[in-house]
Amino acid sequence: MIMIFHIQKLMNNLHVAGNLVSFMVYIAPLPTFYRIYKKKSTEGFQSVPYVVALLSSLLWIYYATLKSNEILLITINSFGCLIEAIYIVIFISYAPKKARMLAVKLLLLLNFCGFGFIVIFIHFWVKEPKRVQVLGWISVALSATVYIAPLSIMVPNIAGFIFGVLQILLYAIYKNCKAEEEEEKLPAHYVVKPIIIASTNYEIHPVCSLPIQDDNTHVEIITLEDENACAIVEPKEKNDGSLKLIMHV
């Protein structure tokens, strides 16, 4: 008998401690919403955690009504419904149009349609002995999502942090490596100009044009006597930048 009394007392103390922790969780966003109120802007904050928290409080109140002697559970979650409703009203008042519409849609979808569906499901499809157990598991799962909801923002930031660290490591490893610069080969310029030999007054016209890489190209002239006058320009040696000009006169 004494053991049962101590266990009951311990359970009551745990209930009170749980209510105190829940109270602190509910009032934790107060500085955020005071900032929203002062600046008249939501500053990129999301409404999802507060809408889900409101649904969680509603479910815990419904859960408490199915059990007996759950005054503490009803009181703390009633306070939770009130404070979360205030948060949502402030958010909707100062959010941009797109975020406001999303908050209203979530509020209607979860707290009206979703909560109504759960109540109907528990009342009509779940038998009496299992109602408390099934609703308890649903409430626990939804309470967990209140704490998981911020991960939608946290996960991309964690991924960005990891990739940022990898970039810094790669830079530290390869920062002293010099890239091999390949010399750009410019296209050769073809020169087609007649050459006049002053001593003979002959004008030499090349029958083909070869690339002249620079202005220091050496030209060797060889004169041959022939009835057909023509000039052929060809390289003297490969890649030495000089030309040999054979002239027929």
Tab-separated table of C-alpha atoms in Angstrom:
chain	number	residue	atom	x	y	z
A	1	MET	CA	0.000	0.000	0.000
A	2	ILE	CA	2.809	2.399	0.895
A	3	MET	CA	4.599	1.464	-2.347
A	4	ILE	CA	1.499	2.304	-4.375
A	5	PHE	CA	1.193	5.643	-2.581
A	6	HIS	CA	4.803	6.568	-3.394
A	7	ILE	CA	4.374	5.548	-7.024
A	8	GLN	CA	1.234	7.666	-7.318
A	9	LYS	CA	3.016	10.630	-5.729
A	10	LEU	CA	5.941	10.201	-8.116
A	11	MET	CA	3.578	10.136	-11.094
A	12	ASN	CA	1.901	13.343	-9.938
A	13	ASN	CA	5.268	15.043	-9.561
A	14	LEU	CA	6.233	13.931	-13.058
A	15	HIS	CA	2.968	15.322	-14.423
A	16	VAL	CA	3.655	18.690	-12.796
A	17	ALA	CA	7.240	18.702	-14.097
A	18	GLY	CA	5.986	17.809	-17.564
A	19	ASN	CA	3.528	20.681	-17.466
A	20	LEU	CA	6.281	23.115	-16.467
A	21	VAL	CA	8.472	21.945	-19.351
A	22	SER	CA	5.553	22.169	-21.781
A	23	PHE	CA	4.794	25.675	-20.511
A	24	MET	CA	8.368	26.780	-21.235
A	25	VAL	CA	8.182	25.200	-24.688
A	26	TYR	CA	4.987	27.110	-25.453
A	27	ILE	CA	6.368	30.498	-24.361
A	28	ALA	CA	9.776	29.979	-26.035
A	29	PRO	CA	8.702	31.689	-29.329
A	30	LEU	CA	7.511	34.838	-27.502
A	31	PRO	CA	10.699	36.853	-28.310
A	32	THR	CA	10.358	35.853	-31.963
A	33	PHE	CA	6.785	37.054	-32.242
A	34	TYR	CA	7.537	40.215	-30.288
A	35	ARG	CA	10.214	40.910	-32.889
A	36	ILE	CA	7.704	40.223	-35.684
A	37	TYR	CA	5.238	42.610	-34.035
A	38	LYS	CA	7.845	45.370	-33.645
A	39	LYS	CA	9.223	45.092	-37.184
A	40	LYS	CA	5.863	44.343	-38.811
A	41	SER	CA	7.496	41.531	-40.773
A	42	THR	CA	7.836	37.766	-40.379
A	43	GLU	CA	11.448	37.965	-41.699
A	44	GLY	CA	11.359	34.546	-43.327
A	45	PHE	CA	9.958	32.635	-40.338
A	46	GLN	CA	7.667	29.699	-41.120
A	47	SER	CA	4.182	28.985	-39.768
A	48	VAL	CA	4.430	25.183	-39.951
A	49	PRO	CA	5.730	24.532	-36.386
A	50	TYR	CA	2.969	26.620	-34.795
A	51	VAL	CA	0.166	25.108	-36.875
A	52	VAL	CA	1.375	21.595	-36.038
A	53	ALA	CA	1.767	22.519	-32.351
A	54	LEU	CA	-1.833	23.760	-32.296
A	55	LEU	CA	-3.047	20.463	-33.759
A	56	SER	CA	-0.975	18.552	-31.200
A	57	SER	CA	-2.560	20.500	-28.323
A	58	LEU	CA	-6.043	19.825	-29.685
A	59	LEU	CA	-5.342	16.102	-29.894
A	60	TRP	CA	-3.989	15.970	-26.338
A	61	ILE	CA	-7.137	17.693	-25.075
A	62	TYR	CA	-9.253	15.140	-26.932
A	63	TYR	CA	-7.061	12.382	-25.484
A	64	ALA	CA	-7.588	13.766	-21.959
A	65	THR	CA	-11.362	13.749	-22.416
A	66	LEU	CA	-11.272	10.028	-23.173
A	67	LYS	CA	-9.479	9.340	-19.900
A	68	SER	CA	-10.324	10.258	-16.326
A	69	ASN	CA	-8.449	12.531	-13.907
A	70	GLU	CA	-6.385	14.294	-16.579
A	71	ILE	CA	-6.875	17.860	-15.370
A	72	LEU	CA	-3.193	18.748	-15.722
A	73	LEU	CA	-3.143	17.529	-19.325
A	74	ILE	CA	-6.247	19.539	-20.166
A	75	THR	CA	-4.982	22.749	-18.535
A	76	ILE	CA	-1.539	22.827	-20.119
A	77	ASN	CA	-2.829	21.968	-23.599
A	78	SER	CA	-5.636	24.505	-23.309
A	79	PHE	CA	-2.953	27.093	-22.636
A	80	GLY	CA	-1.035	25.665	-25.603
A	81	CYS	CA	-4.036	26.083	-27.901
A	82	LEU	CA	-4.434	29.687	-26.783
A	83	ILE	CA	-0.790	30.700	-27.176
A	84	GLU	CA	-0.358	28.882	-30.517
A	85	ALA	CA	-3.524	30.539	-31.858
A	86	ILE	CA	-2.076	33.942	-30.872
A	87	TYR	CA	1.187	33.106	-32.646
A	88	ILE	CA	-0.655	32.110	-35.815
A	89	VAL	CA	-2.796	35.268	-35.791
A	90	ILE	CA	0.322	37.443	-35.437
A	91	PHE	CA	2.051	35.517	-38.210
A	92	ILE	CA	-0.882	35.850	-40.601
A	93	SER	CA	-1.181	39.566	-39.796
A	94	TYR	CA	2.398	40.431	-40.788
A	95	ALA	CA	3.362	37.701	-43.272
A	96	PRO	CA	3.650	38.403	-47.012
A	97	LYS	CA	0.768	37.277	-49.175
A	98	LYS	CA	2.278	33.967	-50.255
A	99	ALA	CA	3.277	32.932	-46.711
A	100	ARG	CA	-0.084	34.132	-45.370
A	101	MET	CA	-2.022	32.001	-47.847
A	102	LEU	CA	0.135	28.977	-47.020
A	103	ALA	CA	-0.479	29.445	-43.290
A	104	VAL	CA	-4.244	29.698	-43.810
A	105	LYS	CA	-4.263	26.577	-46.001
A	106	LEU	CA	-2.267	24.605	-43.430
A	107	LEU	CA	-4.546	25.821	-40.649
A	108	LEU	CA	-7.661	24.675	-42.507
A	109	LEU	CA	-6.110	21.416	-43.680
A	110	LEU	CA	-4.600	20.288	-40.376
A	111	ASN	CA	-6.552	21.906	-37.564
A	112	PHE	CA	-10.004	21.652	-39.082
A	113	CYS	CA	-10.031	18.871	-41.663
A	114	GLY	CA	-7.255	16.804	-40.077
A	115	PHE	CA	-8.482	17.097	-36.510
A	116	GLY	CA	-12.070	16.435	-37.574
A	117	PHE	CA	-11.024	13.342	-39.503
A	118	ILE	CA	-9.095	11.964	-36.500
A	119	VAL	CA	-12.061	12.529	-34.168
A	120	ILE	CA	-14.438	10.780	-36.581
A	121	PHE	CA	-11.964	7.951	-37.141
A	122	ILE	CA	-11.452	7.342	-33.413
A	123	HIS	CA	-15.135	7.628	-32.580
A	124	PHE	CA	-16.598	5.465	-35.348
A	125	TRP	CA	-13.859	3.071	-36.508
A	126	VAL	CA	-11.903	2.316	-33.352
A	127	LYS	CA	-13.476	0.164	-30.673
A	128	GLU	CA	-13.898	1.506	-27.155
A	129	PRO	CA	-11.055	-0.390	-25.402
A	130	LYS	CA	-8.458	0.705	-27.966
A	131	ARG	CA	-9.463	4.329	-28.491
A	132	VAL	CA	-7.182	5.766	-25.820
A	133	GLN	CA	-4.223	3.698	-26.996
A	134	VAL	CA	-4.646	4.554	-30.690
A	135	LEU	CA	-5.205	8.241	-30.009
A	136	GLY	CA	-2.237	8.264	-27.635
A	137	TRP	CA	0.088	6.961	-30.355
A	138	ILE	CA	-1.257	9.489	-32.854
A	139	SER	CA	-0.709	12.308	-30.360
A	140	VAL	CA	2.830	11.155	-29.557
A	141	ALA	CA	3.720	10.958	-33.266
A	142	LEU	CA	2.336	14.422	-33.909
A	143	SER	CA	4.149	15.856	-30.890
A	144	ALA	CA	7.380	14.466	-32.334
A	145	THR	CA	6.740	16.283	-35.614
A	146	VAL	CA	6.640	19.583	-33.700
A	147	TYR	CA	10.317	19.084	-32.921
A	148	ILE	CA	11.131	17.572	-36.325
A	149	ALA	CA	9.545	20.441	-38.290
A	150	PRO	CA	12.593	22.781	-37.986
A	151	LEU	CA	14.677	20.118	-39.759
A	152	SER	CA	13.200	21.375	-43.047
A	153	ILE	CA	15.443	24.408	-42.557
A	154	MET	CA	18.274	22.648	-40.753
A	155	VAL	CA	18.954	19.850	-43.260
A	156	PRO	CA	19.798	22.104	-46.267
A	157	ASN	CA	22.047	24.213	-44.027
A	158	ILE	CA	23.875	21.114	-42.770
A	159	ALA	CA	24.411	19.946	-46.359
A	160	GLY	CA	25.678	23.408	-47.310
A	161	PHE	CA	28.079	23.377	-44.354
A	162	ILE	CA	29.500	19.976	-45.337
A	163	PHE	CA	30.033	20.969	-48.983
A	164	GLY	CA	31.567	24.272	-47.870
A	165	VAL	CA	34.102	22.426	-45.706
A	166	LEU	CA	34.942	20.123	-48.634
A	167	GLN	CA	35.540	23.127	-50.894
A	168	ILE	CA	37.885	24.674	-48.335
A	169	LEU	CA	39.816	21.388	-48.019
A	170	LEU	CA	40.164	21.054	-51.790
A	171	TYR	CA	41.391	24.633	-52.030
A	172	ALA	CA	43.950	24.040	-49.263
A	173	ILE	CA	45.241	20.907	-51.034
A	174	TYR	CA	45.491	22.286	-54.572
A	175	LYS	CA	46.151	25.992	-54.011
A	176	ASN	CA	49.927	25.623	-54.748
A	177	CYS	CA	49.489	23.603	-57.930
A	178	LYS	CA	50.174	25.611	-61.103
A	179	ALA	CA	48.085	24.842	-64.078
A	180	GLU	CA	50.037	23.917	-67.167
A	181	GLU	CA	49.509	26.644	-69.667
A	182	GLU	CA	49.360	25.485	-73.236
A	183	GLU	CA	50.806	27.855	-75.749
A	184	GLU	CA	48.136	29.054	-78.049
A	185	LYS	CA	49.083	28.449	-81.633
A	186	LEU	CA	48.041	31.390	-83.696
A	187	PRO	CA	47.055	30.725	-87.287
A	188	ALA	CA	49.825	31.483	-89.754
A	189	HIS	CA	49.431	34.490	-92.016
A	190	TYR	CA	49.634	33.892	-95.704
A	191	VAL	CA	51.309	36.596	-97.742
A	192	VAL	CA	50.624	36.845	-101.453
A	193	LYS	CA	52.665	39.703	-102.878
A	194	PRO	CA	54.536	40.114	-106.134
A	195	ILE	CA	58.316	40.494	-105.823
A	196	ILE	CA	60.202	42.822	-108.178
A	197	ILE	CA	63.892	42.180	-108.805
A	198	ALA	CA	65.516	45.554	-109.374
A	199	SER	CA	68.407	44.288	-111.502
A	200	THR	CA	66.218	42.538	-114.032
A	201	ASN	CA	62.930	44.438	-113.668
A	202	TYR	CA	61.170	41.102	-113.566
A	203	GLU	CA	58.027	40.831	-111.494
A	204	ILE	CA	57.726	37.519	-109.704
A	205	HIS	CA	54.234	36.208	-108.880
A	206	PRO	CA	54.064	33.196	-106.548
A	207	VAL	CA	51.995	30.321	-107.783
A	208	CYS	CA	51.300	29.259	-104.187
A	209	SER	CA	51.320	30.951	-100.817
A	210	LEU	CA	53.077	29.570	-97.783
A	211	PRO	CA	52.773	30.783	-94.190
A	212	ILE	CA	55.295	33.348	-93.025
A	213	GLN	CA	55.524	33.157	-89.247
A	214	ASP	CA	57.242	36.494	-88.567
A	215	ASP	CA	59.012	39.423	-90.168
A	216	ASN	CA	62.477	37.834	-89.852
A	217	THR	CA	61.854	35.111	-92.418
A	218	HIS	CA	64.910	34.479	-94.589
A	219	VAL	CA	64.393	34.196	-98.343
A	220	GLU	CA	66.853	32.530	-100.687
A	221	ILE	CA	66.486	33.358	-104.389
A	222	ILE	CA	67.669	30.922	-107.047
A	223	THR	CA	67.524	32.103	-110.661
A	224	LEU	CA	67.002	29.642	-113.489
A	225	GLU	CA	66.875	30.480	-117.180
A	226	ASP	CA	63.842	29.148	-118.947
A	227	GLU	CA	61.482	30.330	-121.632
A	228	ASN	CA	58.502	30.047	-119.289
A	229	ALA	CA	58.768	32.674	-116.579
A	230	CYS	CA	57.310	31.630	-113.282
A	231	ALA	CA	58.200	31.683	-109.631
A	232	ILE	CA	57.759	28.998	-107.036
A	233	VAL	CA	58.068	29.703	-103.329
A	234	GLU	CA	58.714	26.754	-101.082
A	235	PRO	CA	60.170	26.257	-97.605
A	236	LYS	CA	63.876	25.738	-97.427
A	237	GLU	CA	63.731	23.533	-94.347
A	238	LYS	CA	60.960	22.493	-92.056
A	239	ASN	CA	60.214	24.789	-89.118
A	240	ASP	CA	63.316	26.979	-89.615
A	241	GLY	CA	61.358	30.034	-90.655
A	242	SER	CA	63.226	30.481	-93.989
A	243	LEU	CA	62.001	30.291	-97.590
A	244	LYS	CA	63.661	29.280	-100.833
A	245	LEU	CA	62.414	31.120	-103.908
A	246	ILE	CA	63.077	29.534	-107.276
A	247	MET	CA	62.718	31.989	-110.129
A	248	HIS	CA	62.544	31.028	-113.761
A	249	VAL	CA	63.354	33.809	-116.224
